[in-house]
Amino acid sequence: RTGDALGTRRRLEKMRALGVAPDRVTYSTAIKAFVKKGDVSGAEGVLREMSNSGVAPDIHALNSLIAACARAKEMDRAEKWLQRMSSFGLQPDASSYHSLIE
C-alpha cells in the first residue's frame, strides 16, 4: 500500500518459497508498488517475470507501466510498451493514450 518496492519483491519471493504462485492481481499490485516509487525498471522486471511465469498482464498493469514511463519523461519507453500491448493480446484504451498526452 505504501509503494514499498523492496518489500514487494521480498513478498513475491516468499510466496514462491511457500509454493504459492503469484496471480495476475498479485503481479499487477507489485507493478504498481514499483510505479509509485518511480522505479520503471523494477516495474518492467515484474512484468517480465509475470509474462515468463505464464501469467498474461492485463490492460491495468500495462497502463500503470506506460504512465510510469511518461512520468519519468521516458516517452520512447512508454511508446514501446504501448506498441507491445498487442503482443499480450491487448489493445490500448483511452487510459493508455491519456498517459502519453498528460
Coordinates of C-alpha atoms in Angstrom, one line a residue, residues 16 50 55-56 95 100-101:
R16 CA 7.1 -18.6 -4.3
M50 CA 4.8 -12.1 -14.8
V55 CA 0.5 -15.0 -16.3
A56 CA -0.7 -12.6 -19.0
S95 CA -6.2 5.5 -20.4
L100 CA 1.1 9.9 -23.2
I101 CA -0.7 13.2 -23.6

